[in-house]
PDB file of C-alpha atoms in Angstrom:
ATOM      1  CA  ASP A   1      -9.555  -7.022 106.629  1.00 56.00           C
ATOM      2  CA  THR A   2      -8.777 -10.619 105.693  1.00 75.00           C
ATOM      3  CA  GLY A   3      -5.803  -9.861 103.470  1.00 93.00           C
ATOM      4  CA  VAL A   4      -5.533 -10.445  99.731  1.00 96.00           C
ATOM      5  CA  SER A   5      -8.157 -12.833  98.351  1.00 97.00           C
ATOM      6  CA  GLN A   6      -7.901 -14.713  95.079  1.00 97.00           C
ATOM      7  CA  ASP A   7     -10.557 -16.712  93.283  1.00 97.00           C
ATOM      8  CA  PRO A   8     -10.669 -19.442  92.147  1.00 97.00           C
ATOM      9  CA  ARG A   9      -7.876 -21.216  93.993  1.00 97.00           C
ATOM     10  CA  HIS A  10      -7.581 -23.832  91.290  1.00 97.00           C
ATOM     11  CA  LYS A  11      -8.777 -23.845  87.688  1.00 98.00           C
ATOM     12  CA  ILE A  12      -8.487 -26.746  85.277  1.00 98.00           C
ATOM     13  CA  THR A  13      -9.288 -25.938  81.675  1.00 97.00           C
ATOM     14  CA  LYS A  14      -8.821 -27.295  78.202  1.00 97.00           C
ATOM     15  CA  ARG A  15      -6.440 -25.708  75.771  1.00 97.00           C
ATOM     16  CA  GLY A  16      -8.090 -22.908  73.817  1.00 97.00           C
ATOM     17  CA  GLN A  17     -10.557 -21.941  76.531  1.00 98.00           C
ATOM     18  CA  ASN A  18     -10.614 -18.549  78.250  1.00 98.00           C
ATOM     19  CA  VAL A  19     -10.092 -18.197  82.000  1.00 98.00           C
ATOM     20  CA  THR A  20     -10.491 -15.282  84.388  1.00 98.00           C
ATOM     21  CA  PHE A  21      -8.986 -14.832  87.825  1.00 98.00           C
ATOM     22  CA  ARG A  22     -10.139 -12.331  90.413  1.00 98.00           C
ATOM     23  CA  CYS A  23      -8.129 -10.590  93.106  1.00 98.00           C
ATOM     24  CA  ASP A  24      -9.448  -8.549  96.002  1.00 97.00           C
ATOM     25  CA  PRO A  25      -6.590  -6.555  97.553  1.00 96.00           C
ATOM     26  CA  ILE A  26      -6.257  -5.139 101.032  1.00 94.00           C
ATOM     27  CA  SER A  27      -8.685  -2.237 100.983  1.00 90.00           C
ATOM     28  CA  GLU A  28      -6.277   0.548 101.912  1.00 87.00           C
ATOM     29  CA  HIS A  29      -3.602  -0.537  99.390  1.00 89.00           C
ATOM     30  CA  ASN A  30      -3.681   1.441  96.169  1.00 87.00           C
ATOM     31  CA  ARG A  31      -1.152  -0.726  94.309  1.00 91.00           C
ATOM     32  CA  LEU A  32      -2.027  -4.126  92.943  1.00 95.00           C
ATOM     33  CA  TYR A  33       0.342  -6.562  91.237  1.00 95.00           C
ATOM     34  CA  TRP A  34      -0.002  -9.771  89.239  1.00 97.00           C
ATOM     35  CA  TYR A  35       2.806 -12.302  89.187  1.00 96.00           C
ATOM     36  CA  ARG A  36       3.144 -15.766  87.682  1.00 96.00           C
ATOM     37  CA  GLN A  37       5.101 -18.562  89.315  1.00 95.00           C
ATOM     38  CA  THR A  38       6.105 -21.877  87.802  1.00 94.00           C
ATOM     39  CA  LEU A  39       7.698 -24.841  89.576  1.00 90.00           C
ATOM     40  CA  GLY A  40      11.194 -24.101  90.848  1.00 89.00           C
ATOM     41  CA  GLN A  41      11.056 -20.451  89.906  1.00 93.00           C
ATOM     42  CA  GLY A  42      10.397 -17.250  91.745  1.00 95.00           C
ATOM     43  CA  PRO A  43       7.398 -15.035  91.053  1.00 95.00           C
ATOM     44  CA  GLU A  44       7.659 -13.389  87.613  1.00 94.00           C
ATOM     45  CA  PHE A  45       6.209  -9.923  87.256  1.00 93.00           C
ATOM     46  CA  LEU A  46       3.267  -9.589  84.859  1.00 94.00           C
ATOM     47  CA  THR A  47       1.675  -6.210  85.485  1.00 94.00           C
ATOM     48  CA  TYR A  48       0.703  -3.700  88.133  1.00 92.00           C
ATOM     49  CA  PHE A  49      -1.836  -0.994  88.839  1.00 93.00           C
ATOM     50  CA  GLN A  50      -1.850   2.108  90.879  1.00 90.00           C
ATOM     51  CA  ASN A  51      -5.502   2.710  91.613  1.00 89.00           C
ATOM     52  CA  GLU A  52      -7.220   1.988  88.284  1.00 90.00           C
ATOM     53  CA  ALA A  53      -4.226   2.896  86.107  1.00 91.00           C
ATOM     54  CA  GLN A  54      -2.151   0.046  84.668  1.00 91.00           C
ATOM     55  CA  LEU A  55       1.359   1.445  84.985  1.00 89.00           C
ATOM     56  CA  GLU A  56       3.566  -1.345  83.674  1.00 88.00           C
ATOM     57  CA  LYS A  57       3.225  -4.595  81.769  1.00 90.00           C
ATOM     58  CA  SER A  58       5.872  -7.248  81.350  1.00 89.00           C
ATOM     59  CA  ARG A  59       7.014  -8.421  77.927  1.00 85.00           C
ATOM     60  CA  LEU A  60       5.860 -11.832  79.216  1.00 77.00           C
ATOM     61  CA  LEU A  61       2.297 -10.585  78.995  1.00 82.00           C
ATOM     62  CA  SER A  62       1.251 -11.543  75.483  1.00 86.00           C
ATOM     63  CA  ASP A  63      -1.833 -10.068  73.870  1.00 91.00           C
ATOM     64  CA  ARG A  64      -3.784 -13.114  75.108  1.00 95.00           C
ATOM     65  CA  PHE A  65      -3.456 -11.726  78.624  1.00 96.00           C
ATOM     66  CA  SER A  66      -5.436  -8.740  79.842  1.00 95.00           C
ATOM     67  CA  ALA A  67      -5.802  -7.271  83.289  1.00 96.00           C
ATOM     68  CA  GLU A  68      -8.215  -4.708  84.578  1.00 95.00           C
ATOM     69  CA  ARG A  69      -8.815  -2.906  87.803  1.00 95.00           C
ATOM     70  CA  PRO A  70     -12.057  -0.992  87.418  1.00 89.00           C
ATOM     71  CA  LYS A  71     -12.664   1.634  90.084  1.00 85.00           C
ATOM     72  CA  GLY A  72      -9.278   0.869  91.630  1.00 83.00           C
ATOM     73  CA  SER A  73     -10.578  -1.921  93.840  1.00 90.00           C
ATOM     74  CA  PHE A  74     -10.599  -5.594  92.766  1.00 95.00           C
ATOM     75  CA  SER A  75      -8.722  -6.743  89.686  1.00 97.00           C
ATOM     76  CA  THR A  76      -9.258  -9.431  87.077  1.00 97.00           C
ATOM     77  CA  LEU A  77      -6.681 -11.233  84.963  1.00 97.00           C
ATOM     78  CA  GLU A  78      -8.052 -12.882  81.838  1.00 97.00           C
ATOM     79  CA  ILE A  79      -6.189 -15.346  79.673  1.00 97.00           C
ATOM     80  CA  GLN A  80      -7.709 -15.976  76.260  1.00 97.00           C
ATOM     81  CA  ARG A  81      -7.112 -19.093  74.158  1.00 97.00           C
ATOM     82  CA  THR A  82      -5.147 -20.790  76.904  1.00 97.00           C
ATOM     83  CA  GLU A  83      -2.053 -22.831  76.039  1.00 96.00           C
ATOM     84  CA  GLN A  84      -0.378 -25.585  78.062  1.00 96.00           C
ATOM     85  CA  GLY A  85       2.509 -23.205  78.743  1.00 95.00           C
ATOM     86  CA  ASP A  86       0.102 -20.968  80.657  1.00 96.00           C
ATOM     87  CA  SER A  87      -0.119 -23.593  83.410  1.00 97.00           C
ATOM     88  CA  ALA A  88       1.247 -21.864  86.502  1.00 96.00           C
ATOM     89  CA  MET A  89       0.341 -20.265  89.804  1.00 97.00           C
ATOM     90  CA  TYR A  90      -0.991 -16.751  89.300  1.00 97.00           C
ATOM     91  CA  LEU A  91      -0.270 -14.600  92.318  1.00 98.00           C
ATOM     92  CA  CYS A  92      -1.875 -11.296  93.179  1.00 98.00           C
ATOM     93  CA  ALA A  93      -0.350  -8.868  95.651  1.00 96.00           C
ATOM     94  CA  SER A  94      -1.147  -5.425  96.946  1.00 94.00           C
ATOM     95  CA  SER A  95       1.219  -3.038  98.581  1.00 89.00           C
ATOM     96  CA  SER A  96       1.778  -0.249 100.982  1.00 75.00           C
ATOM     97  CA  PRO A  97       5.038   1.418 101.978  1.00 71.00           C
ATOM     98  CA  GLY A  98       7.033  -0.399 104.621  1.00 67.00           C
ATOM     99  CA  ALA A  99       8.368   1.430 107.659  1.00 69.00           C
ATOM    100  CA  SER A 100      11.671   1.811 105.849  1.00 70.00           C
ATOM    101  CA  GLY A 101      10.101   3.121 102.618  1.00 78.00           C
ATOM    102  CA  ALA A 102      10.358  -0.253 100.905  1.00 83.00           C
ATOM    103  CA  ASN A 103       7.505  -1.407  98.666  1.00 85.00           C
ATOM    104  CA  VAL A 104       6.203  -4.317 100.740  1.00 89.00           C
ATOM    105  CA  LEU A 105       3.931  -6.703  98.858  1.00 92.00           C
ATOM    106  CA  THR A 106       1.197  -8.701 100.589  1.00 94.00           C
ATOM    107  CA  PHE A 107       0.379 -11.752  98.495  1.00 97.00           C
ATOM    108  CA  GLY A 108      -2.754 -13.774  98.144  1.00 97.00           C
ATOM    109  CA  ALA A 109      -2.649 -17.573  98.202  1.00 96.00           C
ATOM    110  CA  GLY A 110      -2.676 -17.706  94.417  1.00 97.00           C
ATOM    111  CA  SER A 111      -4.814 -19.211  91.676  1.00 97.00           C
ATOM    112  CA  ARG A 112      -3.354 -22.365  90.173  1.00 97.00           C
ATOM    113  CA  LEU A 113      -4.108 -22.837  86.466  1.00 98.00           C
ATOM    114  CA  THR A 114      -3.813 -26.233  84.814  1.00 97.00           C
ATOM    115  CA  VAL A 115      -4.285 -26.300  81.046  1.00 97.00           C
ATOM    116  CA  LEU A 116      -4.915 -29.781  79.622  1.00 96.00           C
TER     117      LEU A 116
ATOM    118  CA  ASP B   1      17.912 -11.178  82.186  1.00 64.00           C
ATOM    119  CA  GLN B   2      18.131 -12.391  85.784  1.00 77.00           C
ATOM    120  CA  GLN B   3      18.662  -9.277  87.836  1.00 92.00           C
ATOM    121  CA  VAL B   4      18.254 -11.141  91.138  1.00 96.00           C
ATOM    122  CA  LYS B   5      19.921 -14.524  91.564  1.00 96.00           C
ATOM    123  CA  GLN B   6      19.760 -17.153  94.231  1.00 97.00           C
ATOM    124  CA  ASN B   7      22.335 -19.738  93.247  1.00 93.00           C
ATOM    125  CA  SER B   8      21.532 -22.327  95.903  1.00 95.00           C
ATOM    126  CA  PRO B   9      18.255 -24.113  95.168  1.00 95.00           C
ATOM    127  CA  SER B  10      18.293 -25.880  98.526  1.00 97.00           C
ATOM    128  CA  LEU B  11      19.905 -25.792 101.956  1.00 97.00           C
ATOM    129  CA  SER B  12      19.694 -28.195 104.891  1.00 98.00           C
ATOM    130  CA  VAL B  13      20.541 -26.999 108.410  1.00 98.00           C
ATOM    131  CA  GLN B  14      20.354 -28.642 111.791  1.00 98.00           C
ATOM    132  CA  GLU B  15      17.835 -27.231 114.240  1.00 98.00           C
ATOM    133  CA  GLY B  16      19.408 -24.650 116.518  1.00 97.00           C
ATOM    134  CA  ARG B  17      22.218 -23.780 114.109  1.00 98.00           C
ATOM    135  CA  ILE B  18      22.533 -20.757 111.840  1.00 98.00           C
ATOM    136  CA  SER B  19      20.922 -20.738 108.395  1.00 98.00           C
ATOM    137  CA  ILE B  20      22.550 -18.451 105.809  1.00 98.00           C
ATOM    138  CA  LEU B  21      20.741 -17.786 102.546  1.00 98.00           C
ATOM    139  CA  ASN B  22      22.493 -15.842  99.807  1.00 98.00           C
ATOM    140  CA  CYS B  23      21.382 -13.571  96.995  1.00 98.00           C
ATOM    141  CA  ASP B  24      23.213 -11.654  94.257  1.00 97.00           C
ATOM    142  CA  TYR B  25      21.937  -8.816  92.126  1.00 96.00           C
ATOM    143  CA  THR B  26      23.141  -6.994  89.046  1.00 94.00           C
ATOM    144  CA  ASN B  27      21.227  -3.707  88.974  1.00 89.00           C
ATOM    145  CA  SER B  28      22.917  -1.006  91.050  1.00 89.00           C
ATOM    146  CA  MET B  29      19.728   1.105  90.828  1.00 89.00           C
ATOM    147  CA  PHE B  30      17.902  -1.063  93.352  1.00 91.00           C
ATOM    148  CA  ASP B  31      17.114   0.873  96.532  1.00 90.00           C
ATOM    149  CA  TYR B  32      15.546  -1.842  98.640  1.00 92.00           C
ATOM    150  CA  PHE B  33      15.987  -5.549  99.117  1.00 94.00           C
ATOM    151  CA  LEU B  34      13.416  -7.818 100.665  1.00 94.00           C
ATOM    152  CA  TRP B  35      13.154 -11.418 101.803  1.00 97.00           C
ATOM    153  CA  TYR B  36       9.973 -13.423 101.537  1.00 97.00           C
ATOM    154  CA  LYS B  37       9.129 -16.844 102.911  1.00 97.00           C
ATOM    155  CA  LYS B  38       6.749 -19.273 101.226  1.00 96.00           C
ATOM    156  CA  TYR B  39       5.035 -22.365 102.578  1.00 95.00           C
ATOM    157  CA  PRO B  40       3.328 -24.838 100.204  1.00 91.00           C
ATOM    158  CA  ALA B  41      -0.136 -23.802  99.044  1.00 87.00           C
ATOM    159  CA  GLU B  42       0.338 -20.280 100.401  1.00 91.00           C
ATOM    160  CA  GLY B  43       1.482 -17.024  98.881  1.00 94.00           C
ATOM    161  CA  PRO B  44       4.889 -15.581  99.833  1.00 96.00           C
ATOM    162  CA  THR B  45       4.942 -13.611 103.089  1.00 96.00           C
ATOM    163  CA  PHE B  46       7.213 -10.679 103.821  1.00 94.00           C
ATOM    164  CA  LEU B  47      10.021 -11.298 106.309  1.00 96.00           C
ATOM    165  CA  ILE B  48      12.469  -8.425 106.403  1.00 95.00           C
ATOM    166  CA  SER B  49      13.834  -5.649 104.203  1.00 93.00           C
ATOM    167  CA  ILE B  50      16.929  -3.505 103.973  1.00 94.00           C
ATOM    168  CA  SER B  51      17.585  -0.154 102.387  1.00 92.00           C
ATOM    169  CA  SER B  52      20.593   0.215 100.104  1.00 93.00           C
ATOM    170  CA  ILE B  53      21.979   2.877 102.420  1.00 94.00           C
ATOM    171  CA  LYS B  54      22.352   0.355 105.222  1.00 96.00           C
ATOM    172  CA  ASP B  55      24.509  -2.728 105.574  1.00 96.00           C
ATOM    173  CA  LYS B  56      22.538  -4.591 108.230  1.00 97.00           C
ATOM    174  CA  ASN B  57      18.982  -4.890 109.458  1.00 97.00           C
ATOM    175  CA  GLU B  58      17.870  -7.138 112.281  1.00 97.00           C
ATOM    176  CA  ASP B  59      14.456  -8.364 113.365  1.00 96.00           C
ATOM    177  CA  GLY B  60      14.426 -10.995 116.054  1.00 97.00           C
ATOM    178  CA  ARG B  61      16.052 -14.171 114.756  1.00 98.00           C
ATOM    179  CA  PHE B  62      16.391 -12.719 111.249  1.00 98.00           C
ATOM    180  CA  THR B  63      19.235 -10.483 110.092  1.00 98.00           C
ATOM    181  CA  VAL B  64      19.875  -9.296 106.555  1.00 98.00           C
ATOM    182  CA  PHE B  65      23.333  -8.138 105.496  1.00 98.00           C
ATOM    183  CA  LEU B  66      23.993  -6.060 102.386  1.00 98.00           C
ATOM    184  CA  ASN B  67      27.347  -5.731 100.617  1.00 97.00           C
ATOM    185  CA  LYS B  68      26.789  -3.128  97.908  1.00 96.00           C
ATOM    186  CA  SER B  69      30.264  -3.323  96.453  1.00 95.00           C
ATOM    187  CA  ALA B  70      29.802  -7.051  95.872  1.00 96.00           C
ATOM    188  CA  LYS B  71      26.107  -6.657  94.950  1.00 96.00           C
ATOM    189  CA  HIS B  72      25.371  -9.398  97.463  1.00 97.00           C
ATOM    190  CA  LEU B  73      22.976  -9.847 100.349  1.00 97.00           C
ATOM    191  CA  SER B  74      22.384 -12.613 102.818  1.00 98.00           C
ATOM    192  CA  LEU B  75      19.705 -13.618 105.297  1.00 98.00           C
ATOM    193  CA  HIS B  76      20.823 -15.133 108.581  1.00 98.00           C
ATOM    194  CA  ILE B  77      18.400 -17.077 110.750  1.00 98.00           C
ATOM    195  CA  VAL B  78      19.600 -17.807 114.280  1.00 97.00           C
ATOM    196  CA  PRO B  79      18.690 -20.165 115.827  1.00 98.00           C
ATOM    197  CA  SER B  80      16.999 -22.145 113.086  1.00 98.00           C
ATOM    198  CA  GLN B  81      13.683 -23.735 114.037  1.00 97.00           C
ATOM    199  CA  PRO B  82      11.570 -26.440 112.351  1.00 96.00           C
ATOM    200  CA  GLY B  83       8.964 -23.835 111.343  1.00 96.00           C
ATOM    201  CA  ASP B  84      11.627 -22.079 109.297  1.00 98.00           C
ATOM    202  CA  SER B  85      11.485 -24.892 106.724  1.00 98.00           C
ATOM    203  CA  ALA B  86      10.125 -23.126 103.639  1.00 97.00           C
ATOM    204  CA  VAL B  87      11.204 -21.580 100.347  1.00 97.00           C
ATOM    205  CA  TYR B  88      12.900 -18.193 100.750  1.00 98.00           C
ATOM    206  CA  PHE B  89      12.839 -15.592  97.992  1.00 98.00           C
ATOM    207  CA  CYS B  90      15.103 -12.605  97.700  1.00 97.00           C
ATOM    208  CA  ALA B  91      13.551  -9.578  95.983  1.00 96.00           C
ATOM    209  CA  ALA B  92      14.727  -6.135  94.916  1.00 94.00           C
ATOM    210  CA  SER B  93      13.162  -2.881  93.844  1.00 88.00           C
ATOM    211  CA  THR B  94      13.337   0.838  93.976  1.00 79.00           C
ATOM    212  CA  GLY B  95      11.326   2.332  96.815  1.00 67.00           C
ATOM    213  CA  TYR B  96       7.587   2.730  97.184  1.00 65.00           C
ATOM    214  CA  SER B  97       7.737   6.393  96.225  1.00 68.00           C
ATOM    215  CA  SER B  98       8.911   5.481  92.746  1.00 66.00           C
ATOM    216  CA  ALA B  99       6.397   3.353  90.902  1.00 64.00           C
ATOM    217  CA  SER B 100       8.239   0.158  90.081  1.00 73.00           C
ATOM    218  CA  LYS B 101       7.983  -3.576  89.936  1.00 82.00           C
ATOM    219  CA  ILE B 102       9.610  -5.897  92.440  1.00 89.00           C
ATOM    220  CA  ILE B 103      11.952  -8.517  90.982  1.00 93.00           C
ATOM    221  CA  PHE B 104      12.318 -11.899  92.664  1.00 96.00           C
ATOM    222  CA  GLY B 105      15.036 -14.514  92.681  1.00 96.00           C
ATOM    223  CA  SER B 106      14.321 -18.158  91.997  1.00 96.00           C
ATOM    224  CA  GLY B 107      14.237 -19.134  95.668  1.00 97.00           C
ATOM    225  CA  THR B 108      16.137 -21.361  98.098  1.00 98.00           C
ATOM    226  CA  ARG B 109      14.368 -24.257  99.800  1.00 97.00           C
ATOM    227  CA  LEU B 110      15.478 -24.370 103.438  1.00 98.00           C
ATOM    228  CA  SER B 111      15.030 -27.596 105.371  1.00 98.00           C
ATOM    229  CA  ILE B 112      15.631 -27.660 109.112  1.00 97.00           C
ATOM    230  CA  ARG B 113      16.491 -31.143 110.340  1.00 96.00           C
ATOM    231  CA  PRO B 114      16.096 -32.231 113.963  1.00 92.00           C
TER     232      PRO B 114
END
C-alpha cells in the first residue's frame, strides 16, 4: 500500500468553474476525512466518512461543496461555482486506531486549488 | 471558536539543544492529543500521541507532556536535529471508538540552526 493518494496535486481554475478532487485512502482504513488548509493556518475540518456514510460536515462546508464516498473506498470532493476564497490546500486523510486508542490520521500530500 | 491553540507561530533552536513546542486547549472532553509534523509540499505526518489519562509519553527523541488542570500540552524534542525543521501541529480529539473529528491548532514553524 502506497499510503493516501490525492489527485490532482494542483488545480488552477477560473472563478465560477467546478472542480473535483479525488482521494484514495489506505485500503484497510474505514474512515476518510477531508480538511482544508490555508497559509499560516492548521488543517480545518470539512467532513468525514465511515465507510460510505458521511457522519459529520463542518459549517464551513457550504452547499457549493459536496463529498461522496461510494462503496466506502475512494472519495471525491466537488466544489461548484468556485470563488477566490476557495483557494487552499485540500487534504485527505484516512485513519485507523493508534496503539493507544487515539484516532491517528494518515494524510495525503494534498490537492492545491488556485482560483483566478 | 479555536479549541486548540498554538500561540507561537515560530521557534528557532540551535542544533543539539531542546526544542519545546506548546499547545493549549479549551475543551475538557478531549481524550487524546496528537502532534503532527509537516514539511513543505507534503501532508502532515503523525509523530506522537498522548491519552488524557496520562501526563507523559515518550518516543525516542520526542516526549509529550500533558497538564490537564492547565489544559496545556507540550512537545519536547531532544536533541534537536536539522531534519526537525518543519511546521508542527497540535491536534485533539476523542478516541477512535467514538466517531469524531480531529481539531488542529494553527501550527508552529520550528527552525533548527547549526
